[in-house]
Tab-separated table of C-alpha atoms and ligand atoms in Angstrom:
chain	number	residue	atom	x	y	z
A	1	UNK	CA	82.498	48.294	59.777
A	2	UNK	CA	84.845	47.271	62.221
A	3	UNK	CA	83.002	44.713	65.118
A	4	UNK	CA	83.738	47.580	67.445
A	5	UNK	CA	82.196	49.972	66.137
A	6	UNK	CA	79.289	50.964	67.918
A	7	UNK	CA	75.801	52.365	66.695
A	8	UNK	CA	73.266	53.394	69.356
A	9	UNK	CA	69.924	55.201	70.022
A	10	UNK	CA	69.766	57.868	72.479
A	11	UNK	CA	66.383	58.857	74.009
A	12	UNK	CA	66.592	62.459	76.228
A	13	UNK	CA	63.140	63.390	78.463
A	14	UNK	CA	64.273	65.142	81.254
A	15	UNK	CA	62.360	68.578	80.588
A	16	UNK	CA	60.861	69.742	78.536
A	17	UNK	CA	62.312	68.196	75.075
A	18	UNK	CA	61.817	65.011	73.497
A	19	UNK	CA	64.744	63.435	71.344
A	20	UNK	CA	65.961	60.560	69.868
A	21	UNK	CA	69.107	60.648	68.089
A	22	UNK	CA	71.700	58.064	66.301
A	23	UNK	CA	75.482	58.059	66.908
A	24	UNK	CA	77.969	55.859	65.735
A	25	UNK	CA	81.403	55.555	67.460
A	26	UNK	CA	83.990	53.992	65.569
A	27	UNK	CA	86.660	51.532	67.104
A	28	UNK	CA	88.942	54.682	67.189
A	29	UNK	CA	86.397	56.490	69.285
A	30	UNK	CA	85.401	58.627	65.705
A	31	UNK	CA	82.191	60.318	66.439
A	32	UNK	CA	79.553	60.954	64.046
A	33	UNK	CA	75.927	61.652	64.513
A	34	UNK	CA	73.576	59.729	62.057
A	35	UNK	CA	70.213	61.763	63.133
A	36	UNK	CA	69.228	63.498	65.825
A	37	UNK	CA	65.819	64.641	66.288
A	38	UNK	CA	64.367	67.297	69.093
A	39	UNK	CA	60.762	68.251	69.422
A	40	UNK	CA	60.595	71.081	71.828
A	41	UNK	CA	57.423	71.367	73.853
A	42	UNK	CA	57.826	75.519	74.268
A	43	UNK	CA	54.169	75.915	73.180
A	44	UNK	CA	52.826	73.927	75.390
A	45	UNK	CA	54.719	74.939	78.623
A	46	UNK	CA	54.400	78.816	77.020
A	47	UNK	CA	51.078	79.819	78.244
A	48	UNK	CA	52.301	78.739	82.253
A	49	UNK	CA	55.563	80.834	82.266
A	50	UNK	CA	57.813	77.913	82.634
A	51	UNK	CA	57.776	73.905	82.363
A	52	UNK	CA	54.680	72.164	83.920
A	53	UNK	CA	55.986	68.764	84.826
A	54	UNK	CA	52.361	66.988	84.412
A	55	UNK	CA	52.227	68.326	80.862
A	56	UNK	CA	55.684	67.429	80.222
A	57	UNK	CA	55.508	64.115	80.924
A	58	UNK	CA	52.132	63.223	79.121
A	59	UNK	CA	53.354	65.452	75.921
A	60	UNK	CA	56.719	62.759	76.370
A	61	UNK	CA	54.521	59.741	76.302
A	62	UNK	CA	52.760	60.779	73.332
A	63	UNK	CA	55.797	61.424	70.806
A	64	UNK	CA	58.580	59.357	72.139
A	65	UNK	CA	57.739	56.554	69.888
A	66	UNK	CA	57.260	58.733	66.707
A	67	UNK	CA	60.446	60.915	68.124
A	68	UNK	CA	62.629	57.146	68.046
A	69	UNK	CA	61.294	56.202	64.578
A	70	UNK	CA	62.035	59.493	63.201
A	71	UNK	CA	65.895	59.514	64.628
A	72	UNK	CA	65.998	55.984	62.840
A	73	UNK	CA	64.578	56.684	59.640
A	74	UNK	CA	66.617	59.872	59.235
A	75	UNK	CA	69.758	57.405	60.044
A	76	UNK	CA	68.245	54.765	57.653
A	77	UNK	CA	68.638	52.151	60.535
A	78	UNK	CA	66.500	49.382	61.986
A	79	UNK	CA	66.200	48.556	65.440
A	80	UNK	CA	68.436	45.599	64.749
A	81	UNK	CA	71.326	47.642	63.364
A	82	UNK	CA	71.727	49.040	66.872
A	83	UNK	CA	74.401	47.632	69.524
A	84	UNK	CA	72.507	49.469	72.416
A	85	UNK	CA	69.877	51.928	73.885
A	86	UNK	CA	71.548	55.090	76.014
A	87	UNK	CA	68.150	56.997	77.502
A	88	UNK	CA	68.545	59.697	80.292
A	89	UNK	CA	67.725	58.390	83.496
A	90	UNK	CA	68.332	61.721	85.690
A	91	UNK	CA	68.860	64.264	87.062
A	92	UNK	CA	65.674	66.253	86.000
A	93	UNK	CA	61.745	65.911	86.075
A	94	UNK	CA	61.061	62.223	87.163
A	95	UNK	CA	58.127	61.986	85.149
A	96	UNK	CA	59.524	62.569	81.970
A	97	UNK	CA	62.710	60.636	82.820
A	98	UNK	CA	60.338	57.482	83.446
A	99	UNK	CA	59.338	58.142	79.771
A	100	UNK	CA	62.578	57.742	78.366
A	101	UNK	CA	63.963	55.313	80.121
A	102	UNK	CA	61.070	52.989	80.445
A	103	UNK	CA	60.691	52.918	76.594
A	104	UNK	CA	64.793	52.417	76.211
A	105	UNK	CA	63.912	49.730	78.639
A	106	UNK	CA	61.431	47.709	76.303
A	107	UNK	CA	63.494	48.709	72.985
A	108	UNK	CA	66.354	46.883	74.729
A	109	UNK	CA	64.297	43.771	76.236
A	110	UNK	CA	62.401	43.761	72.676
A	111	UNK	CA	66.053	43.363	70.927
A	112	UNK	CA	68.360	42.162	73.123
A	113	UNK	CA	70.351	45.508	72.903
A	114	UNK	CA	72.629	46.522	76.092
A	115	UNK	CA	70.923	49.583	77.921
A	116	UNK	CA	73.154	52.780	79.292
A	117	UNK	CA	71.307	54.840	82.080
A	118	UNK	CA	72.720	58.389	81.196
A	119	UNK	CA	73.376	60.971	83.680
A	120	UNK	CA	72.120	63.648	81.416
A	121	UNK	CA	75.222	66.040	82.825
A	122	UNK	CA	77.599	63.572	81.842
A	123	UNK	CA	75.241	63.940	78.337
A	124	UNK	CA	75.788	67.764	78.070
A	125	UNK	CA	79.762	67.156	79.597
A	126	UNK	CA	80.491	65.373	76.245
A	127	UNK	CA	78.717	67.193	73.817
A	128	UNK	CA	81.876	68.772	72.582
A	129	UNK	CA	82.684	65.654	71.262
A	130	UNK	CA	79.890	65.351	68.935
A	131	UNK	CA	81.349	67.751	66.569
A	132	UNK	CA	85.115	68.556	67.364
A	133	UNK	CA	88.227	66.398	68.372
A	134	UNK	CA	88.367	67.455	72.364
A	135	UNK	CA	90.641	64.729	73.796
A	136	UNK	CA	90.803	63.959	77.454
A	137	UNK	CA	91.119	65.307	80.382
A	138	UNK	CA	89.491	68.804	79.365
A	139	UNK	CA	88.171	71.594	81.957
A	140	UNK	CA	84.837	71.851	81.875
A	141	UNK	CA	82.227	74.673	82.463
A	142	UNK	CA	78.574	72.849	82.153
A	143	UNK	CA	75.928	76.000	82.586
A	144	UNK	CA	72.623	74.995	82.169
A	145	UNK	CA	68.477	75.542	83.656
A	146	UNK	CA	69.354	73.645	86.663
A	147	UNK	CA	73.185	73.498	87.254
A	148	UNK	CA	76.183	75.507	87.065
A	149	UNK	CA	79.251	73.769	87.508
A	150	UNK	CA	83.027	73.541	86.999
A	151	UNK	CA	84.057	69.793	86.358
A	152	UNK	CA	88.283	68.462	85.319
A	153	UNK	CA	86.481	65.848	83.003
A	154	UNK	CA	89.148	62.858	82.621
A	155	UNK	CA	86.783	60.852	80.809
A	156	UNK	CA	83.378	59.364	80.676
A	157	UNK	CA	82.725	58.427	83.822
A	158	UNK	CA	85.217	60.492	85.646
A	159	UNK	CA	84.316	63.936	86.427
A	160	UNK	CA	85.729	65.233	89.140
A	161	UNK	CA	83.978	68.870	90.627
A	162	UNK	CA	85.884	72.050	90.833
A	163	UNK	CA	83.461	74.289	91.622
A	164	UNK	CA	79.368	74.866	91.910
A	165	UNK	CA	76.579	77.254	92.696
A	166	UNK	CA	75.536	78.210	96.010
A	167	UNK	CA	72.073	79.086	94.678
A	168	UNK	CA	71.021	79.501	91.571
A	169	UNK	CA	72.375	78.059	88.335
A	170	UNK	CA	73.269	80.448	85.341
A	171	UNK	CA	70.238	79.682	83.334
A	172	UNK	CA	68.265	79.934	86.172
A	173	UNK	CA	69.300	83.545	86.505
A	174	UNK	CA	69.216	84.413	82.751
A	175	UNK	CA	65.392	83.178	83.005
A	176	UNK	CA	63.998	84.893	85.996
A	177	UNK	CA	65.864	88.302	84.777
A	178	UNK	CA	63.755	88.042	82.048
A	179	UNK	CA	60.675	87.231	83.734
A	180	UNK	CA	61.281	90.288	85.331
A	181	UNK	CA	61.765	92.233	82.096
A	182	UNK	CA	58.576	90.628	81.154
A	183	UNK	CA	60.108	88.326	78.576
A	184	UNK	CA	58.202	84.827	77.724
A	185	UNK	CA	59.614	81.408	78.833
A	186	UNK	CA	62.303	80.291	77.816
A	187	UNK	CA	63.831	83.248	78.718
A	188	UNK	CA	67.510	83.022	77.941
A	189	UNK	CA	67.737	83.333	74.363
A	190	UNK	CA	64.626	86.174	74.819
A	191	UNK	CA	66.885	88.545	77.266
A	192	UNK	CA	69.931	87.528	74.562
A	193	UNK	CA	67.823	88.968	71.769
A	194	UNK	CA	66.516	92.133	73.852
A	195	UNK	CA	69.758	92.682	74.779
A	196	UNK	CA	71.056	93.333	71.176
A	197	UNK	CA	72.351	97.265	70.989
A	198	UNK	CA	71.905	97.649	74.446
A	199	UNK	CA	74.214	99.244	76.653
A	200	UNK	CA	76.202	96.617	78.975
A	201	UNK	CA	77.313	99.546	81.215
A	202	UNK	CA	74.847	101.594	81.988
A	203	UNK	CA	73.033	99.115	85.425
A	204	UNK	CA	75.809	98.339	87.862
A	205	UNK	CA	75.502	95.056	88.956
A	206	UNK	CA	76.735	93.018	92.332
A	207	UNK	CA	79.956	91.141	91.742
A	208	UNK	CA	79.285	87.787	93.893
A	209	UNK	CA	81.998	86.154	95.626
A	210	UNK	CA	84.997	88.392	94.815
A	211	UNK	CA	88.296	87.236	95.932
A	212	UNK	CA	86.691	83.980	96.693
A	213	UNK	CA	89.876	81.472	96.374
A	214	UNK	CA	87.129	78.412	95.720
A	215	UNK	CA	85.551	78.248	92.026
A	216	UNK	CA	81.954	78.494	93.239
A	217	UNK	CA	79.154	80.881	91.967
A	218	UNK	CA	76.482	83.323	93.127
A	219	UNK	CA	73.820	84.387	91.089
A	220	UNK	CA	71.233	85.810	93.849
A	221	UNK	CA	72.586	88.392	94.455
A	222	UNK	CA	72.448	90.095	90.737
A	223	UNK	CA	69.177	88.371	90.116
A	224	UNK	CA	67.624	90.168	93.080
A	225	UNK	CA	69.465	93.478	91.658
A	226	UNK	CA	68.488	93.092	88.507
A	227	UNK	CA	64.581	92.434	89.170
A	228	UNK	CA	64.741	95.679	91.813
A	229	UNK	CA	65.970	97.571	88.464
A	230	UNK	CA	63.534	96.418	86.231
A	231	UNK	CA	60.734	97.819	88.284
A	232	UNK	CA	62.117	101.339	88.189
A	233	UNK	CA	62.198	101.269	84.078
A	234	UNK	CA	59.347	101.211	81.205
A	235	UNK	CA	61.156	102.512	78.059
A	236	UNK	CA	62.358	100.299	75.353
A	237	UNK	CA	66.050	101.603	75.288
A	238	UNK	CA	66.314	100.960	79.577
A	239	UNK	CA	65.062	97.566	78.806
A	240	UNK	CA	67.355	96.495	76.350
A	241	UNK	CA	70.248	98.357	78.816
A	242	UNK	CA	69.174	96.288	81.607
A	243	UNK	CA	69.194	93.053	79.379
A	244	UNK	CA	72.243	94.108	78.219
A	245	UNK	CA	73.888	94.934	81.667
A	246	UNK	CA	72.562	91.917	82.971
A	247	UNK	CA	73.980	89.319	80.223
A	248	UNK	CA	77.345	90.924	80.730
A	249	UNK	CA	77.290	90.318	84.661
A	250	UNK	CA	76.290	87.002	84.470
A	251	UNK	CA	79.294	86.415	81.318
A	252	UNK	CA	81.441	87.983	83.635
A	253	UNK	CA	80.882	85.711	86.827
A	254	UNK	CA	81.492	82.930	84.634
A	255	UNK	CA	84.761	84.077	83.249
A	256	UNK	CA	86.135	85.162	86.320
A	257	UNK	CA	85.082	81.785	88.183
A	258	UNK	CA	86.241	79.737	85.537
A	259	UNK	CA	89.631	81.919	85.134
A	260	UNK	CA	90.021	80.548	88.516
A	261	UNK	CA	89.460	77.110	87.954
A	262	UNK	CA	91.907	77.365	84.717
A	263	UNK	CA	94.700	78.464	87.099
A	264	UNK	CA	94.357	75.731	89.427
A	265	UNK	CA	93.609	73.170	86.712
A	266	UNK	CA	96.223	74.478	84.600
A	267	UNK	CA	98.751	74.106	87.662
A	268	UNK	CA	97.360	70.644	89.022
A	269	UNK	CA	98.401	69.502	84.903
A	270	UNK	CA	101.922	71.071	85.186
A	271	UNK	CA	100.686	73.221	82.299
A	272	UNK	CA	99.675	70.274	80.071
A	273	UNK	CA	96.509	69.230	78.388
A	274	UNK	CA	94.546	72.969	78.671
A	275	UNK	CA	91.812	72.909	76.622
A	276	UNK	CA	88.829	74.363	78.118
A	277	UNK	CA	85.169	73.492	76.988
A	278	UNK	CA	81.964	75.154	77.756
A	279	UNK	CA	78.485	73.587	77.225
A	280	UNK	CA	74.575	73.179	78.304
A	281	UNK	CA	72.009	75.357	77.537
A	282	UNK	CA	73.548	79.215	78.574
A	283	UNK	CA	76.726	77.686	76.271
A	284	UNK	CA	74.189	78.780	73.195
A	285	UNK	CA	74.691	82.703	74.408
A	286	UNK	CA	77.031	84.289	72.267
A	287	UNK	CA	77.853	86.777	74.772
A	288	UNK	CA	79.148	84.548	77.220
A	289	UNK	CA	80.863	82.363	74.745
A	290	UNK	CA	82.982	85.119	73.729
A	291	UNK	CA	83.965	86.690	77.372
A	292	UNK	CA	84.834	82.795	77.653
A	293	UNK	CA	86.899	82.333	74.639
A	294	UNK	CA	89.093	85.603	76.036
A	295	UNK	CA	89.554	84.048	79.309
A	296	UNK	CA	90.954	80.593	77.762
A	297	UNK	CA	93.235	82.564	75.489
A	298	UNK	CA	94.946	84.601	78.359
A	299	UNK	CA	95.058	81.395	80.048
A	300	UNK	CA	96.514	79.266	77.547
A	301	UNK	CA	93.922	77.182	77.289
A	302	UNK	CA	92.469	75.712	73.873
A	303	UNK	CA	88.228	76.811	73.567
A	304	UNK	CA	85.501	74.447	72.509
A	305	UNK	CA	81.704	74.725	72.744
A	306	UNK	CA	79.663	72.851	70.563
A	307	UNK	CA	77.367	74.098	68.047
A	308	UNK	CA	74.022	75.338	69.163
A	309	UNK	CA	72.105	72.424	68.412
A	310	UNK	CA	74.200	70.558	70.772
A	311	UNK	CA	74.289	73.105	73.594
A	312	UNK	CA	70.424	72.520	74.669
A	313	UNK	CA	68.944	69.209	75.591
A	314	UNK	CA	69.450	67.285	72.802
A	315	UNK	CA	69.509	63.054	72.524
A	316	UNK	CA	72.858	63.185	70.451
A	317	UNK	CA	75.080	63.702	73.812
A	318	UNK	CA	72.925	61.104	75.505
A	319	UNK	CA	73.759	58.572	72.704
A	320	UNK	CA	77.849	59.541	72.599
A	321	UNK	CA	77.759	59.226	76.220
A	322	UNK	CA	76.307	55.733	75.736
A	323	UNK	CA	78.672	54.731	73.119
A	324	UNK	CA	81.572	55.581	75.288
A	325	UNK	CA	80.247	54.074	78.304
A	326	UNK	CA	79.592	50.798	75.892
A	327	UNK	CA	83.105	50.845	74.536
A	328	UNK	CA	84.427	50.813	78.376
A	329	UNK	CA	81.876	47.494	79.004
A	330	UNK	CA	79.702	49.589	81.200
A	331	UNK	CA	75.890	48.645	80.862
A	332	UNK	CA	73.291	48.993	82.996
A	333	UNK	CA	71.004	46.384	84.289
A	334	UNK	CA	67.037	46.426	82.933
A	335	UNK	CA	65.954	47.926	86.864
A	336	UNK	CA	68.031	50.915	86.403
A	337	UNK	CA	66.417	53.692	88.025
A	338	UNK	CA	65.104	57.387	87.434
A	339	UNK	CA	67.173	59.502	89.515
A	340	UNK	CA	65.466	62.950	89.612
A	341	UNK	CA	68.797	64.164	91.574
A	342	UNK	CA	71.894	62.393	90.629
A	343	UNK	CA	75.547	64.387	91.238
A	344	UNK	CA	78.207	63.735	88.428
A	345	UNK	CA	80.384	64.040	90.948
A	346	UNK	CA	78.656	62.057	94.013
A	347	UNK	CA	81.870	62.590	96.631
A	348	UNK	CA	81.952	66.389	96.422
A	349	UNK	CA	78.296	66.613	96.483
A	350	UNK	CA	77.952	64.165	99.664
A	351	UNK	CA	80.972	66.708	101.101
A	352	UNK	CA	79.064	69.718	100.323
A	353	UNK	CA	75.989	69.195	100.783
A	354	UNK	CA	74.893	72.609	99.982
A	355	UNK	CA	75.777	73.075	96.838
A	356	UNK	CA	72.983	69.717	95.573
A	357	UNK	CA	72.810	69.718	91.788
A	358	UNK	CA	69.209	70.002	90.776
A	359	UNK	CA	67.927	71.475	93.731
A	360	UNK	CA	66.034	74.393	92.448
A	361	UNK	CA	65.221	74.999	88.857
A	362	UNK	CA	63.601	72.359	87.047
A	363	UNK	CA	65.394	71.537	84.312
A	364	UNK	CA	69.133	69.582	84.312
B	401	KG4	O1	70.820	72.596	78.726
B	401	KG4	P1	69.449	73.133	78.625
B	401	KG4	O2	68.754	73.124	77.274
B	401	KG4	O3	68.468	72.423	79.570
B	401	KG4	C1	68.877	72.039	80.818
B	401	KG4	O4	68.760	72.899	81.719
B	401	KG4	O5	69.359	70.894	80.900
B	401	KG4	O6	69.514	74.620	79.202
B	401	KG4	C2	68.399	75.430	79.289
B	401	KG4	C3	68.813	76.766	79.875
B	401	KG4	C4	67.632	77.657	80.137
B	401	KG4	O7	67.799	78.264	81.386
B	401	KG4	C5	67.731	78.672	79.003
B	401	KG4	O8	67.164	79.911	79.304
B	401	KG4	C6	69.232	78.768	78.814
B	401	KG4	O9	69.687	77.442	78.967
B	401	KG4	N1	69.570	79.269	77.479
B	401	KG4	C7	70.153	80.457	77.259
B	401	KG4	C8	70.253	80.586	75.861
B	401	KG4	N2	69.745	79.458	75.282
B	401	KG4	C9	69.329	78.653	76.297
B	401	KG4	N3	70.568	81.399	78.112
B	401	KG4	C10	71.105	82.506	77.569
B	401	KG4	N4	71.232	82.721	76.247
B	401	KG4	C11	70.818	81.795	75.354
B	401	KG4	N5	70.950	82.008	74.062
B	402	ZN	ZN1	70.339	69.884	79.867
């Protein structure tokens, strides 16, 4: 093992998973992910409709230390093997982030190890990385519970915003729609399975922001549509055509926005470098990975998303992020705080102030 080589726990609480995961990045930034453990709180939250942040936090206090061990054993490490600690420290649900961090915190006081405060975006912005060789700078579509968001990543640390949602963020949309189809929480990958065999054509839906020359979203508009329809329907066969109808709208704003962003990106890089990667949580939705794919090929652009594991929270990303922010000498001091909003790219959100990351749903 080469001195830099670098092995370090990641610890993810925003919402409403815990994890702890091991990644070791090798002095030729070679990625590989030693263990990486999620326990997933969905019964808990399940009976409420959605994430409770009170029982979030407390179910986060109770397994992160089992959660770390676990991500350990399964990479047959000590605490001493480590060269740092990377826990989430924002955006999302302050309580749990205080989890997280606080016990990265005393793991790093305990051992001496350097502490990372991850933006948990910047998390899900590299999780291509985890399993694929996606050099930098890549295009970036990050669609997840709480943001929605089209970033030129030129490396860690540097994201620079294309484009955002004026309301709601994708995930956001794909779980009320399916509230209003009377799906249970979490409600994206519900409305993907109800929508299997359904008929994408048979609900119009609004288009938002058509002929828009900016690389912003609307998802409102088609939420509010889509709820008005599914109080009209009962059968089976309508539901499944309104799930259907409404996973193709929602795939279709995000091709269309990000086609948008590839033609400026791919004109601000004189054509080089176009590799376009989508992740977070709605990444997961085969649907929208494939209108996505098409949209990078007419473009020109090269297609990543990570595997499904790495799409949702996870403490993998948290840990690469970490590691890369380690191999550039950037630590962050033991007072680090829990930022339950916290911009990846903090100059276009100061300049547009509407579009805050974080400010509706509850997870990042
Ligand atoms: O990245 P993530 O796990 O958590 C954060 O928001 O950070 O994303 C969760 C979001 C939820 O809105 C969930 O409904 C959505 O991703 N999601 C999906 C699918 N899997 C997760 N949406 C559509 N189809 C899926 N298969
Ligand atoms: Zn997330």
């Amino acid at each position: 093992m080469t001195p830099d080589t670098l092995t370090v726990l990641g610890l993810e609480t925003s919402c409403d998973e815990t994890a702890a995961a091991v990644v070791r990045r090798g002095a030729d930034g070679e990625v590989e992910v030693l263990s990486s453990v999620v326990a997933s709180q969905v019964a808990e939250h399940a009976p409420f409709g959605g994430v409770v942040p009170e029982i979030a936090a407390r179910a986060h206090v109770e397994s992160i230390d089992a959660i770390a061990e676990r991500a350990l054993a399964e990479a047959g490490l000590g605490y001493g093997e480590l060269s740092g600690v990377a826990a989430t420290a924002g955006p999302g649900l302050v309580g749990g982030v205080m989890v997280g961090l606080s016990f990265g915190k005393a793991v790093a006081l305990a051992r001496g190890l350097a502490l990372v405060a991850v933006n948990h975006l910047e998390g899900h912005a590299l999780s291509a990385r985890l399993a694929a060789d996606v050099p930098y700078p890549f295009l970036l579509l990050l669609v997840s519970g709480g943001h929605c968001q089209l970033l030129a990543v030129e490396g860690v640390a540097a994201c620079r915003r294309l484009g955002s949602t004026i309301d709601d963020a994708a995930g956001e949309a794909f779980d009320k729609i399916a509230k209003t189809l009377g799906l249970p929480y979490p409600g994206g990958p519900a409305l993907e399975r109800l929508a299997q065999g359904g008929d994408p054509e048979r609900f119009p839906l609004p288009r938002a922001l058509v002929g828009r020359k900016d690389c912003d979203f609307s998802f409102s508009g088609l939420k509010t549509a889509a709820a008005r329809l599914a109080e009209g329907i009962s059968s089976e066969a309508a539901r499944r055509d309104l799930a259907a109808s409404a996973q193709a709208a929602i795939a279709r704003q995000l091709a269309e926005r990000s086609d948008r962003a590839m033609a400026l990106y791919a004109r601000e890089q004189q054509g080089r470098n176009l590799r376009f990667v989508v992740a977070g949580g709605v990444a997961a939705n085969a649907t929208v990975r494939a209108r996505l794919m098409e949209t990078a090929a007419d473009r020109g652009f090269s297609f990543t998303a990570p595997p499904l594991a790495y799409c949702t929270d996870n403490a993998a990303m948290i840990a690469l992020a970490g590691a890369e922010r380690l191999a550039l000498g950037l630590a962050d001091p033991l007072d680090a705080p829990a930022r339950p909003r916290w911009p990846l790219d903090e100059a276009a959100a100061a300049a547009h102030p509407t579009h805050k990351p974080g400010r509706k749903g509850a997870k990042a």
